[in-house]
mmCIF file of C-alpha atoms in Angstrom:
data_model
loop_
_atom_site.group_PDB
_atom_site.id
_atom_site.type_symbol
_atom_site.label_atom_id
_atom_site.label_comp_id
_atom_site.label_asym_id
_atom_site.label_seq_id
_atom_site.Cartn_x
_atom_site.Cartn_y
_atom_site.Cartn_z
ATOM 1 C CA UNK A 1 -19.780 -25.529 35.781
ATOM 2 C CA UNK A 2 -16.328 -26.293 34.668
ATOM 3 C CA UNK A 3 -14.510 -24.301 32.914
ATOM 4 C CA UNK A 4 -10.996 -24.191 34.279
ATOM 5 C CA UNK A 5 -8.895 -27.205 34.240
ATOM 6 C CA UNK A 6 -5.554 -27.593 35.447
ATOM 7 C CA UNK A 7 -2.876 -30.324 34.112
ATOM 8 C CA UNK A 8 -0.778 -31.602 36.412
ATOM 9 C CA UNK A 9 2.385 -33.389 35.013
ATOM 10 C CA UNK A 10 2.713 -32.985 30.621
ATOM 11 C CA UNK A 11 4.286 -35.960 29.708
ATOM 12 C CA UNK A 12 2.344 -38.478 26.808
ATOM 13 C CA UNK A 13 -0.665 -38.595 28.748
ATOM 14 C CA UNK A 14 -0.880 -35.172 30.081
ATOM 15 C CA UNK A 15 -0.060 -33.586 26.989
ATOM 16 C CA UNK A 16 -3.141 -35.893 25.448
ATOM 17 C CA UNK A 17 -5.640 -34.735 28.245
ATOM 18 C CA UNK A 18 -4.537 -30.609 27.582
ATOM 19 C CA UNK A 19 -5.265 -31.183 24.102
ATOM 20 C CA UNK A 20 -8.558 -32.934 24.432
ATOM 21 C CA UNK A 21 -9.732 -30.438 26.978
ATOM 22 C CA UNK A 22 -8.507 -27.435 24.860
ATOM 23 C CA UNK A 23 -10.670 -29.067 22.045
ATOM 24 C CA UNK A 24 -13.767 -28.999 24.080
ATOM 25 C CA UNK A 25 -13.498 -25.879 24.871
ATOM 26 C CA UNK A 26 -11.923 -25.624 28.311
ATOM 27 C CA UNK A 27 -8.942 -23.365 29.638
ATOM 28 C CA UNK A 28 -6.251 -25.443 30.354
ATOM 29 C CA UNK A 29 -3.551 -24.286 33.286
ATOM 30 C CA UNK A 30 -1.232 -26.867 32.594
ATOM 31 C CA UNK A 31 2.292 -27.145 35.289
ATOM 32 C CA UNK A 32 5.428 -29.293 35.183
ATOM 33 C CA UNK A 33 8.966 -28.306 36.350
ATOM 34 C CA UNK A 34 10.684 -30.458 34.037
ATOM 35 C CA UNK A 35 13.070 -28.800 31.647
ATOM 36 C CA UNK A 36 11.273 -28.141 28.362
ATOM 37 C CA UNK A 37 8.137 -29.313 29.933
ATOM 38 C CA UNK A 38 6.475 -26.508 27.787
ATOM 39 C CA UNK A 39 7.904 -27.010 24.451
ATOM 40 C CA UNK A 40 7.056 -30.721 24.324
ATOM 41 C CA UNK A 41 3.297 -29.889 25.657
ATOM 42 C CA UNK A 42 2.973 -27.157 22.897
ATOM 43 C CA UNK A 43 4.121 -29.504 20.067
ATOM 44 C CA UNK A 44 2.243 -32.048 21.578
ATOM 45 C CA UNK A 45 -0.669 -30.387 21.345
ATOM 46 C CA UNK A 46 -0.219 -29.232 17.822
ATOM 47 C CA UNK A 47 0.485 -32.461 17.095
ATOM 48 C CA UNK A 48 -2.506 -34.091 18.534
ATOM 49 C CA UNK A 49 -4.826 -30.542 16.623
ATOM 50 C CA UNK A 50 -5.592 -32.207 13.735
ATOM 51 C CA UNK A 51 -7.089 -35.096 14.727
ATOM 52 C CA UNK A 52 -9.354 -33.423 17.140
ATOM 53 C CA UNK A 53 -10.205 -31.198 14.497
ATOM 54 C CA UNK A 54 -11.637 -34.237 12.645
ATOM 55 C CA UNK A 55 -13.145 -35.654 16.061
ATOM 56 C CA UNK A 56 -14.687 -32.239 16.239
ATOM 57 C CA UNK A 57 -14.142 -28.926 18.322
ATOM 58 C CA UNK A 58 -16.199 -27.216 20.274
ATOM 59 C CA UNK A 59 -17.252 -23.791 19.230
ATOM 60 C CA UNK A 60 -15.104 -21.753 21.375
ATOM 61 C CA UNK A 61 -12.195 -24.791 21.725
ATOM 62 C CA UNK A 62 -8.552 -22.807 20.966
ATOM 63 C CA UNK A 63 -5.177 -23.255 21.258
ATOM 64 C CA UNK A 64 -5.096 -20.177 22.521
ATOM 65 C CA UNK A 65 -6.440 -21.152 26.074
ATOM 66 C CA UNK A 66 -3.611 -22.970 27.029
ATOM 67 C CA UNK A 67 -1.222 -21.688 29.720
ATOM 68 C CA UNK A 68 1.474 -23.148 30.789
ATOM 69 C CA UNK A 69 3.084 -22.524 34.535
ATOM 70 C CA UNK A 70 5.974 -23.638 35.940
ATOM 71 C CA UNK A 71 4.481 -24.196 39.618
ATOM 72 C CA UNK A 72 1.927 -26.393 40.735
ATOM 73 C CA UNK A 73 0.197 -23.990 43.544
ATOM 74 C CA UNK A 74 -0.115 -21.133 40.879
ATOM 75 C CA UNK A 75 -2.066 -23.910 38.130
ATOM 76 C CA UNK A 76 -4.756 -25.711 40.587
ATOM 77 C CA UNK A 77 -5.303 -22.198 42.341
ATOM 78 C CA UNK A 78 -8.230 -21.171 40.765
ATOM 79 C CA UNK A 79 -9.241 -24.607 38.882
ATOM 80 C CA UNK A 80 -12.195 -26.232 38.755
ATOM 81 C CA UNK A 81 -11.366 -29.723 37.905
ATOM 82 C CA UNK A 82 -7.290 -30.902 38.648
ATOM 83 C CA UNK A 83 -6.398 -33.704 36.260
ATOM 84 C CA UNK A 84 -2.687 -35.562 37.739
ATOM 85 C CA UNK A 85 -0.252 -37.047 36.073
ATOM 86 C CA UNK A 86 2.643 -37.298 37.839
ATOM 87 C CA UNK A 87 5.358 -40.227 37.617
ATOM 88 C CA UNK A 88 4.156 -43.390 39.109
ATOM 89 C CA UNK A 89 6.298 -43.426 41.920
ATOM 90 C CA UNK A 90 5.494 -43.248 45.677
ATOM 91 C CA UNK A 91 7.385 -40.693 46.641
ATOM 92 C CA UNK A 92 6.870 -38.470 43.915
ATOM 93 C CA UNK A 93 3.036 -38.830 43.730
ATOM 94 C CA UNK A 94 2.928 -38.358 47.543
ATOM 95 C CA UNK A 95 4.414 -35.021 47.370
ATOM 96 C CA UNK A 96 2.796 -34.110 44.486
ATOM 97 C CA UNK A 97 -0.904 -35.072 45.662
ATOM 98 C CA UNK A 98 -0.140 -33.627 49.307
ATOM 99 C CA UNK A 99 0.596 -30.145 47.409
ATOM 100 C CA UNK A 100 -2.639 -31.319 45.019
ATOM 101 C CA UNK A 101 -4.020 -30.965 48.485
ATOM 102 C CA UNK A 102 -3.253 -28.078 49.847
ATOM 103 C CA UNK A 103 -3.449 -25.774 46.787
ATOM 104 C CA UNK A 104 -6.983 -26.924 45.176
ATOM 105 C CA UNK A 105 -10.178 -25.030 45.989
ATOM 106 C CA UNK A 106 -11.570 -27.182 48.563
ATOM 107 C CA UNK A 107 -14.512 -28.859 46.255
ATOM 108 C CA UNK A 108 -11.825 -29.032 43.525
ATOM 109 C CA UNK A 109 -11.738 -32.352 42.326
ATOM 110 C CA UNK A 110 -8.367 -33.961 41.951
ATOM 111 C CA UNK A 111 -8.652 -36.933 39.410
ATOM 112 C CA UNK A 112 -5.505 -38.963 39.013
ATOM 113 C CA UNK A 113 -4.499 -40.550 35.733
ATOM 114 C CA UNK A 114 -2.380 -42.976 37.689
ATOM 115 C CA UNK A 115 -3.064 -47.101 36.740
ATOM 116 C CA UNK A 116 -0.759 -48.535 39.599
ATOM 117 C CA UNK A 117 -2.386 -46.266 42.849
ATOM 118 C CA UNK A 118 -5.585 -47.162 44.055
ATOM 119 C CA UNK A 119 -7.286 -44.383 44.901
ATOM 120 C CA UNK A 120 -7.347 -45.310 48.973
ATOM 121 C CA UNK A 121 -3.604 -45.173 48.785
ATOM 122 C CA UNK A 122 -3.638 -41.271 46.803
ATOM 123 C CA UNK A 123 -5.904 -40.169 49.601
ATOM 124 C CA UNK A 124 -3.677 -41.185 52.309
ATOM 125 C CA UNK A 125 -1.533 -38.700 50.821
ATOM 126 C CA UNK A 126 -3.503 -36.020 51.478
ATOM 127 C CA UNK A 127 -4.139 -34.452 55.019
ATOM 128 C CA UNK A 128 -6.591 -32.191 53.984
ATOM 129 C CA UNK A 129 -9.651 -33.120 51.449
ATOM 130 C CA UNK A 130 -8.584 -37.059 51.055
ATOM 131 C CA UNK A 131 -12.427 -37.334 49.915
ATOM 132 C CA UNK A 132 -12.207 -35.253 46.979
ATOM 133 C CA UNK A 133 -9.446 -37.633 45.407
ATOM 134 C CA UNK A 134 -10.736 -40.391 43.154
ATOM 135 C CA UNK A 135 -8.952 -42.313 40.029
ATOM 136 C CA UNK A 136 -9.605 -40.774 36.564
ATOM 137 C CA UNK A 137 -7.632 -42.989 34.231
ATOM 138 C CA UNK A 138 -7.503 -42.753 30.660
ATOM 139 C CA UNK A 139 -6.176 -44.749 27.920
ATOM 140 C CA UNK A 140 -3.018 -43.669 25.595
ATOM 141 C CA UNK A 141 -3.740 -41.847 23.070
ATOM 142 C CA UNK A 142 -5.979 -40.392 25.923
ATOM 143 C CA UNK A 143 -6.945 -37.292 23.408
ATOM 144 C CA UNK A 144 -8.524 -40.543 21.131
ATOM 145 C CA UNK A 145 -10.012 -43.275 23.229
ATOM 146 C CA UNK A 146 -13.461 -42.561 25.265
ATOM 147 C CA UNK A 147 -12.760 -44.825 27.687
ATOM 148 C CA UNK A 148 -12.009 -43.284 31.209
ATOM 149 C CA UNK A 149 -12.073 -45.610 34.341
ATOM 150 C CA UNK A 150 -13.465 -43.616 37.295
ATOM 151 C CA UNK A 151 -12.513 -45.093 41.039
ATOM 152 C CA UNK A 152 -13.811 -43.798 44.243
ATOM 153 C CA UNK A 153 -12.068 -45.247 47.729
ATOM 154 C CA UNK A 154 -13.393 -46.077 50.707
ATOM 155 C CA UNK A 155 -12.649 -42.110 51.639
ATOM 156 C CA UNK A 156 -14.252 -40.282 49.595
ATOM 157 C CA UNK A 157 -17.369 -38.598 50.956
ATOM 158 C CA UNK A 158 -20.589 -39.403 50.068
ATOM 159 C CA UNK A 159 -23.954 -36.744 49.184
ATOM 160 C CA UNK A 160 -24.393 -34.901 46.315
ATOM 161 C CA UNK A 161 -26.048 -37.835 44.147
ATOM 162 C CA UNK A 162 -29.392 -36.609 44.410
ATOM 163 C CA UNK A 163 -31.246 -36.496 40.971
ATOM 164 C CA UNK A 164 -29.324 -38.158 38.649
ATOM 165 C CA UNK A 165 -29.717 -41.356 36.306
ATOM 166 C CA UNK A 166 -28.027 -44.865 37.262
ATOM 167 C CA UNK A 167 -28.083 -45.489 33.395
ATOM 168 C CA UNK A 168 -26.829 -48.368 31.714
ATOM 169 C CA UNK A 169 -23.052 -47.203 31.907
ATOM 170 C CA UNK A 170 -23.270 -47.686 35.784
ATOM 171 C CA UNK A 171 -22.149 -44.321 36.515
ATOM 172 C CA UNK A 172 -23.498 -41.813 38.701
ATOM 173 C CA UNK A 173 -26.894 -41.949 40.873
ATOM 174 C CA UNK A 174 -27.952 -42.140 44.527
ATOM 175 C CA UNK A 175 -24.993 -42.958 46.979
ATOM 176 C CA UNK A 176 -22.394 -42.564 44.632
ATOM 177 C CA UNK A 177 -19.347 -40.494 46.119
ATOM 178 C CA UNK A 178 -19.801 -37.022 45.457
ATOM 179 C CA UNK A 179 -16.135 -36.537 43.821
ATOM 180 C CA UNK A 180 -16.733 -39.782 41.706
ATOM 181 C CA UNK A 181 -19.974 -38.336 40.605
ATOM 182 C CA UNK A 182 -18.431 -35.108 39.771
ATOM 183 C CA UNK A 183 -15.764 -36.653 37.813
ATOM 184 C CA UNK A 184 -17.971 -38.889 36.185
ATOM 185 C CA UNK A 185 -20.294 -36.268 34.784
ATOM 186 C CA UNK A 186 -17.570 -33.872 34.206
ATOM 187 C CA UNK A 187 -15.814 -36.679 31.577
ATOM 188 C CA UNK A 188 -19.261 -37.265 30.062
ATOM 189 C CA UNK A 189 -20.237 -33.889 29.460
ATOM 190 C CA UNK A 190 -16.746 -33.666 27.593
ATOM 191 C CA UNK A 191 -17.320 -36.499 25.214
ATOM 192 C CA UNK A 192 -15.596 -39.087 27.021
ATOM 193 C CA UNK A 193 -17.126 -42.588 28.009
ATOM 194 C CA UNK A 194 -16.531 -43.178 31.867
ATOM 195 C CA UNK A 195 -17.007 -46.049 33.935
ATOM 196 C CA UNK A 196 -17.832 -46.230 37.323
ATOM 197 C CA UNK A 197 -15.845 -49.547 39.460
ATOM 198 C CA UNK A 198 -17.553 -50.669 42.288
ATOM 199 C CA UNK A 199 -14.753 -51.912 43.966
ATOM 200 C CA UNK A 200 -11.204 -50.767 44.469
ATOM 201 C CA UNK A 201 -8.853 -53.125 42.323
ATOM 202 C CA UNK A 202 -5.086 -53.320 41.719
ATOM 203 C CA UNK A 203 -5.256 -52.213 38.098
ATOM 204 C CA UNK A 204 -8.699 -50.688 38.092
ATOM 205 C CA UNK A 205 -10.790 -52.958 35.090
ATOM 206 C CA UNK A 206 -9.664 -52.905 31.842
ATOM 207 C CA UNK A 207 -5.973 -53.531 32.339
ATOM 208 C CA UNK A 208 -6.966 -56.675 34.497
ATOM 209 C CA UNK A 209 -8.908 -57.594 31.605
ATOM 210 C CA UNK A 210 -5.689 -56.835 29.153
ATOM 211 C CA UNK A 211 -3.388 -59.053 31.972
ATOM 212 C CA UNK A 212 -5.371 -61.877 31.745
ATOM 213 C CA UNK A 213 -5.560 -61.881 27.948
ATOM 214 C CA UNK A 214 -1.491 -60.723 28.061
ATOM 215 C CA UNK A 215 -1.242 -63.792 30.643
ATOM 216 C CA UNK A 216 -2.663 -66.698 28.527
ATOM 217 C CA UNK A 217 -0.618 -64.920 25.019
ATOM 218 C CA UNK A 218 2.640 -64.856 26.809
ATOM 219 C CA UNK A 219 1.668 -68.799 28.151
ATOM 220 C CA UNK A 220 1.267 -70.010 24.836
ATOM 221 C CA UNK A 221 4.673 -68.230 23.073
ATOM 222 C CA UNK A 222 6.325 -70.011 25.943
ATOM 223 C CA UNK A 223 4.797 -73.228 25.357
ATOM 224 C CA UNK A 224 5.436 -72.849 21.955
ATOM 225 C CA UNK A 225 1.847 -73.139 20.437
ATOM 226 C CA UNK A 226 1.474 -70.107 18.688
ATOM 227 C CA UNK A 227 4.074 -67.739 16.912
ATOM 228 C CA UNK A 228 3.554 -64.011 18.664
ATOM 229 C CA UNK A 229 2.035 -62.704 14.922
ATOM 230 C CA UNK A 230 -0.298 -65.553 15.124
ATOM 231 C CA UNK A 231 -1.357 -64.196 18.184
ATOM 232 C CA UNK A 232 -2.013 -60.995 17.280
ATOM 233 C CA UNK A 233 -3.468 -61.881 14.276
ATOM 234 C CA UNK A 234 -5.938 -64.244 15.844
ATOM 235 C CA UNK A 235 -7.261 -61.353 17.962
ATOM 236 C CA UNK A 236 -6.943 -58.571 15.599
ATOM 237 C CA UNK A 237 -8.660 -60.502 12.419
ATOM 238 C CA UNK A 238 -10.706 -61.745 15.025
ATOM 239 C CA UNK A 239 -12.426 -61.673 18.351
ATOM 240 C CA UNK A 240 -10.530 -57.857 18.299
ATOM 241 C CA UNK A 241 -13.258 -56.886 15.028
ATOM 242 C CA UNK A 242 -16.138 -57.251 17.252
ATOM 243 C CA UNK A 243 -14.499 -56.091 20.787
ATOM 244 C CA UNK A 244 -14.261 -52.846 19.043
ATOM 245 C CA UNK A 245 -17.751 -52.745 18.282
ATOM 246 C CA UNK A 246 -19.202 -54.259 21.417
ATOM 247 C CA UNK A 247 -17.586 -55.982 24.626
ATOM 248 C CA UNK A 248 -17.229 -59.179 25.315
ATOM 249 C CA UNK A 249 -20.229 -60.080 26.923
ATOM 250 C CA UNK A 250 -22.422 -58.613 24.750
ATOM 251 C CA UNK A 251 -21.003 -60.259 21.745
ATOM 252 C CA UNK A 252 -21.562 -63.490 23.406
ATOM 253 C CA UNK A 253 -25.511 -62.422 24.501
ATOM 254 C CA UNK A 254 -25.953 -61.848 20.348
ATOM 255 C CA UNK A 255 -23.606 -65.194 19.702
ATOM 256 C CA UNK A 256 -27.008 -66.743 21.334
ATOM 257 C CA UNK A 257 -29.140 -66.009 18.472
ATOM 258 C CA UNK A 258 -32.806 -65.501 19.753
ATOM 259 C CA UNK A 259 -31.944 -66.682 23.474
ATOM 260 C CA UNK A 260 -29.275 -64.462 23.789
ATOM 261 C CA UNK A 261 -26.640 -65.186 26.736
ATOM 262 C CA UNK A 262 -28.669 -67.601 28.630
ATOM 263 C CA UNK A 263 -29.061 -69.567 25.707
ATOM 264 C CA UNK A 264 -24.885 -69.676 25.502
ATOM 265 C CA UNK A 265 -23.798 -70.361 29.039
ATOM 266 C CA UNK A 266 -26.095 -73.223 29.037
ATOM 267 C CA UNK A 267 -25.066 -74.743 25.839
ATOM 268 C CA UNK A 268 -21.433 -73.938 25.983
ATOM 269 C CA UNK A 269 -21.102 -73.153 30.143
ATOM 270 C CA UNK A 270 -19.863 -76.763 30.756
ATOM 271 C CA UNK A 271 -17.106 -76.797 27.836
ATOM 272 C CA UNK A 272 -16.232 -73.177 28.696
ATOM 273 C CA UNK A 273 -15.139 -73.849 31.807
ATOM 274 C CA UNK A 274 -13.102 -76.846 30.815
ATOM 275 C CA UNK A 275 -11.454 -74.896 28.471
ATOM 276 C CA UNK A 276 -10.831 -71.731 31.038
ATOM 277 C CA UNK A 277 -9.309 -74.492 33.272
ATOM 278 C CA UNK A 278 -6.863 -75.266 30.471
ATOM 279 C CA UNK A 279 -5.504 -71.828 30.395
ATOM 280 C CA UNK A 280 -1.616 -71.144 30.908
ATOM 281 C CA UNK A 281 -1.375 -71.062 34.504
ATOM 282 C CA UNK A 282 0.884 -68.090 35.820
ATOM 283 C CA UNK A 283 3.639 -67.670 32.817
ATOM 284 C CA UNK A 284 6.668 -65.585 34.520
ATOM 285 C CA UNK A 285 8.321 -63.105 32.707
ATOM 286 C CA UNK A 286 11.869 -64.943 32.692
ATOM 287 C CA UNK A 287 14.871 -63.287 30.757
ATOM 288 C CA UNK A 288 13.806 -66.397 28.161
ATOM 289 C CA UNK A 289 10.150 -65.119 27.772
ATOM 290 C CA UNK A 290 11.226 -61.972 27.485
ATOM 291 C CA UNK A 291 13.541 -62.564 24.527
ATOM 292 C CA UNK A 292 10.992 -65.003 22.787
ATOM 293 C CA UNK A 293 8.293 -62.069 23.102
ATOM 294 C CA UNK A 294 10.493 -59.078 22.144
ATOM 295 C CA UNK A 295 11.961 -61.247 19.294
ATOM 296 C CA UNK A 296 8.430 -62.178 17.858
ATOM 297 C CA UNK A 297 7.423 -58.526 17.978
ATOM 298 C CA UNK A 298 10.563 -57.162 16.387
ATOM 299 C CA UNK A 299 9.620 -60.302 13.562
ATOM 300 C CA UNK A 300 6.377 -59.502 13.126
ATOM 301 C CA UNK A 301 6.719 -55.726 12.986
ATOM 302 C CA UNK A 302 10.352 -55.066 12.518
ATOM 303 C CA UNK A 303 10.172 -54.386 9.020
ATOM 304 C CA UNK A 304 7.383 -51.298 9.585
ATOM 305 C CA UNK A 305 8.339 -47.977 10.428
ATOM 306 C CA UNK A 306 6.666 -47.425 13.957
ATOM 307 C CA UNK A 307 5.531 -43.576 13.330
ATOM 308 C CA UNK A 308 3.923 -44.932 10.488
ATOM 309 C CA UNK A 309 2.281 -47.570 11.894
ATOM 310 C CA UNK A 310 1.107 -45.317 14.889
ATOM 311 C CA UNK A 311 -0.808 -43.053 12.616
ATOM 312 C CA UNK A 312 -1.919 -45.669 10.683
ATOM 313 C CA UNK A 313 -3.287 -46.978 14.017
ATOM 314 C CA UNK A 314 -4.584 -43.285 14.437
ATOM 315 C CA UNK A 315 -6.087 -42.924 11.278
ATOM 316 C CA UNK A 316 -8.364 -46.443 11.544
ATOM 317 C CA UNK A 317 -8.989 -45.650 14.923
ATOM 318 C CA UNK A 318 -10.730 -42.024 14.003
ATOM 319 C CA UNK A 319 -12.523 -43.889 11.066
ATOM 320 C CA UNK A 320 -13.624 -46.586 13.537
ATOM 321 C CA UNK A 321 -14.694 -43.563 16.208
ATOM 322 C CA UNK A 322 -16.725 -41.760 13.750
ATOM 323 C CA UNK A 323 -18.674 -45.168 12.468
ATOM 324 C CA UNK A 324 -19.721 -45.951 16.258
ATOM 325 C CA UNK A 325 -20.700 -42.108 17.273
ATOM 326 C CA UNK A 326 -22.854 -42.698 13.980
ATOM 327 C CA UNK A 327 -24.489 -45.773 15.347
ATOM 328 C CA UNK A 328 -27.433 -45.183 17.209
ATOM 329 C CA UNK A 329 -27.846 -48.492 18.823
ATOM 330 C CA UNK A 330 -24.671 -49.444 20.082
ATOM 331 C CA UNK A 331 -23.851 -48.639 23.656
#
C-alpha cells in the first residue's frame, strides 16, 4: 500500500500534487534545492486547502504530514510512490531522473509529470530500474482536474497484471506494464481519473487534442475569420458546455438520437470529412500571429483582473466537479 509519497521538484505543479496527496491522506516528502523552494510549497499548499476541503479530505489528510527536504536522495529514500517534476529540460531531467534512479526503493515507482519527454526517452536516463519509469501527467490546477495521462515505454517491464479489470477507462488488466499498472491504480485509488495510452506519442493525448483545436483557432485569427473572443466564445458557450460533461465522441454517439454514432458518421461522414479537409493547414507562429493572438487576448480579457478570473475559473470548476461526482451515469 502507499502511503509515502515523495515530490520531486515544487514549482505550480508540484506544489498542486503535495497538496492533493496531503488531502488524501498521504505523507508527502517533498525536495527542491531552489531558494525558497519551501516557503512557496507551504503557501501553496495553504492556498490550494480550501478548495480541497470542499472537494473533500480524507479522514486522516493533514497539513501536518508534509515535510519538506532539501535533497533529493534523503525524500525518495523510503517512498513508496516518486512523483517528478523537474524543469523540462534535457539536461536537468537527466540528472535528476538518473539520481530518481539510484535513490528509489527498487519497486518504487517514479511517475514523471513531464508533457514534452516520452517516457522511452526518461528511461534512457536511468541505468538502473529504466522499467519502473512511466509518464504520470497531470493537468494545471493538478490539485483540481481528475485527469492524469499514464504512459508506459517500450522499457518498462511487464507481469504483475494478473487479476485486475480492463474497464471502460482502458486502464489496467492483463499485459499491462507493471509500473503503468501501479501508477494507474495508485491515481485511482486517490480520486484521480487516469488514462492508460497505448502508444508512446509526442505530447501524450490530450494536448494533441488541445494542438489541433489551438491549430485550426490560431488558422482562422490569421485568416481573419473570427475575432480571438469569438473563438473562445464559440467553444466556451458551446461545444466546451458539453465537452465538460462528456467527450467528444460520446456527444456525437447521443447527437445520433436512437442510432447513436453509426447513425452520425453515415449521415454526416461524407460532409465531415469535406469540412476536416477545409481546416487551416499548418498556421506558423510568426512574430505577426503572435501579436494578432496576444492582442485579441489582452482585448478580450484585458479589462479583468486575472486572480479574479482564476478563482472564478476555480470556483465553477469545483461546482462543475461536484455536479459530475453526483452523476451516476456519466463516465
Amino acid at each position: 500500500m502507499i502511503r509515502r509519497v515523495a515530490v520531486v521538484g515544487t514549482g505550480v505543479i508540484g506544489t498542486s500534487w503535495a497538496a492533493y496527496f496531503l488531502a488524501k491522506g498521504l505523507d508527502v516528502v517533498a525536495a527542491d534545492p531552489a531558494p525558497g523552494a519551501e516557503d512557496r510549497l507551504r503557501a501553496g499548499v495553504d492556498a490550494a486547502w480550501p478548495a480541497l476541503t470542499r472537494l473533500g479530505l480524507a479522514p486522516d489528510a493533514s497539513l501536518d504530514r508534509l515535510t519538506f527536504v532539501s535533497e533529493v536522495r534523503q525524500a525518495v529514500a523510503g517512498a513508496d510512490f516518486v512523483q517528478e517534476n523537474g524543469p523540462e529540460r534535457e539536461d536537468l531531467k537527466a540528472a535528476l531522473i538518473a539520481e530518481l534512479d539510484e535513490a528509489a526503493p527498487p519497486r518504487t515507482v517514479i511517475a514523471s509529470s513531464s508533457s514534452g519527454f516520452t517516457p522511452t526517452r526518461l528511461q534512457a536516463m536511468c541505468a538502473r530500474r529504466p522499467e519502473r519509469v512511466v509518464v504520470g501527467h497531470p493537468f494545471n490546477p493538478a490539485h483540481l482536474i481528475p485527469l492524469v495521462e499514464v504512459v508506459p515505454a517500450s522499457r518498462t517491464g511487464f507481469g504483475g497484471g494478473g487479476g485486475s479489470r480492463t474497464g471502460s477507462g482502458g486502464g489496467g488488466g492483463e499485459g499491462v506494464p507493471w509500473a503503468a499498472e501501479a501508477a494507474y491504480r495508485f491515481y485511482e485509488g486517490v480520486g484521480k481519473r487516469p488514462i492508460l495510452l497505448r502508444r508512446e506519442l509526442p505530447g501524450h493525448l490530450a494536448n494533441r487534442l488541445q494542438a489541433a483545436l489551438w491549430r485550426e483557432a490560431y488558422s482562422l485569427v490569421e485568416r481573419g475569420a473570427a475575432s480571438v473572443a469569438d473563438i473562445d466564445a464559440a467553444i466556451a458557450y458551446g461545444p466546451g458546455l458539453r465537452w465538460a460533461l462528456l467527450g467528444p465522441l460520446a456527444n456525437q454517439h447521443l447527437s445520433g438520437g436512437a442510432g447513436g454514432l453509426a447513425h452520425v458518421l453515415a449521415h454526416l461522414g461524407p460532409p465531415t470529412e469535406k469540412l476536416m479537409d477545409d481546416l487551416g493547414g499548418t498556421p506558423r507562429l510568426t512574430p505577426e500571429l503572435v501579436s494578432a493572438l496576444v492582442g485579441g487576448v489582452n482585448e478580450e480579457l484585458g479589462h479583468l483582473d486575472p486572480v479574479a478570473l482564476v478563482a472564478q475559473r476555480d470556483e465553477l470548476l469545483l461546482d462543475l466537479l461536484a455536479r459530475k461526482a453526483a452523476a451516476d451515469s456519466l463516465p
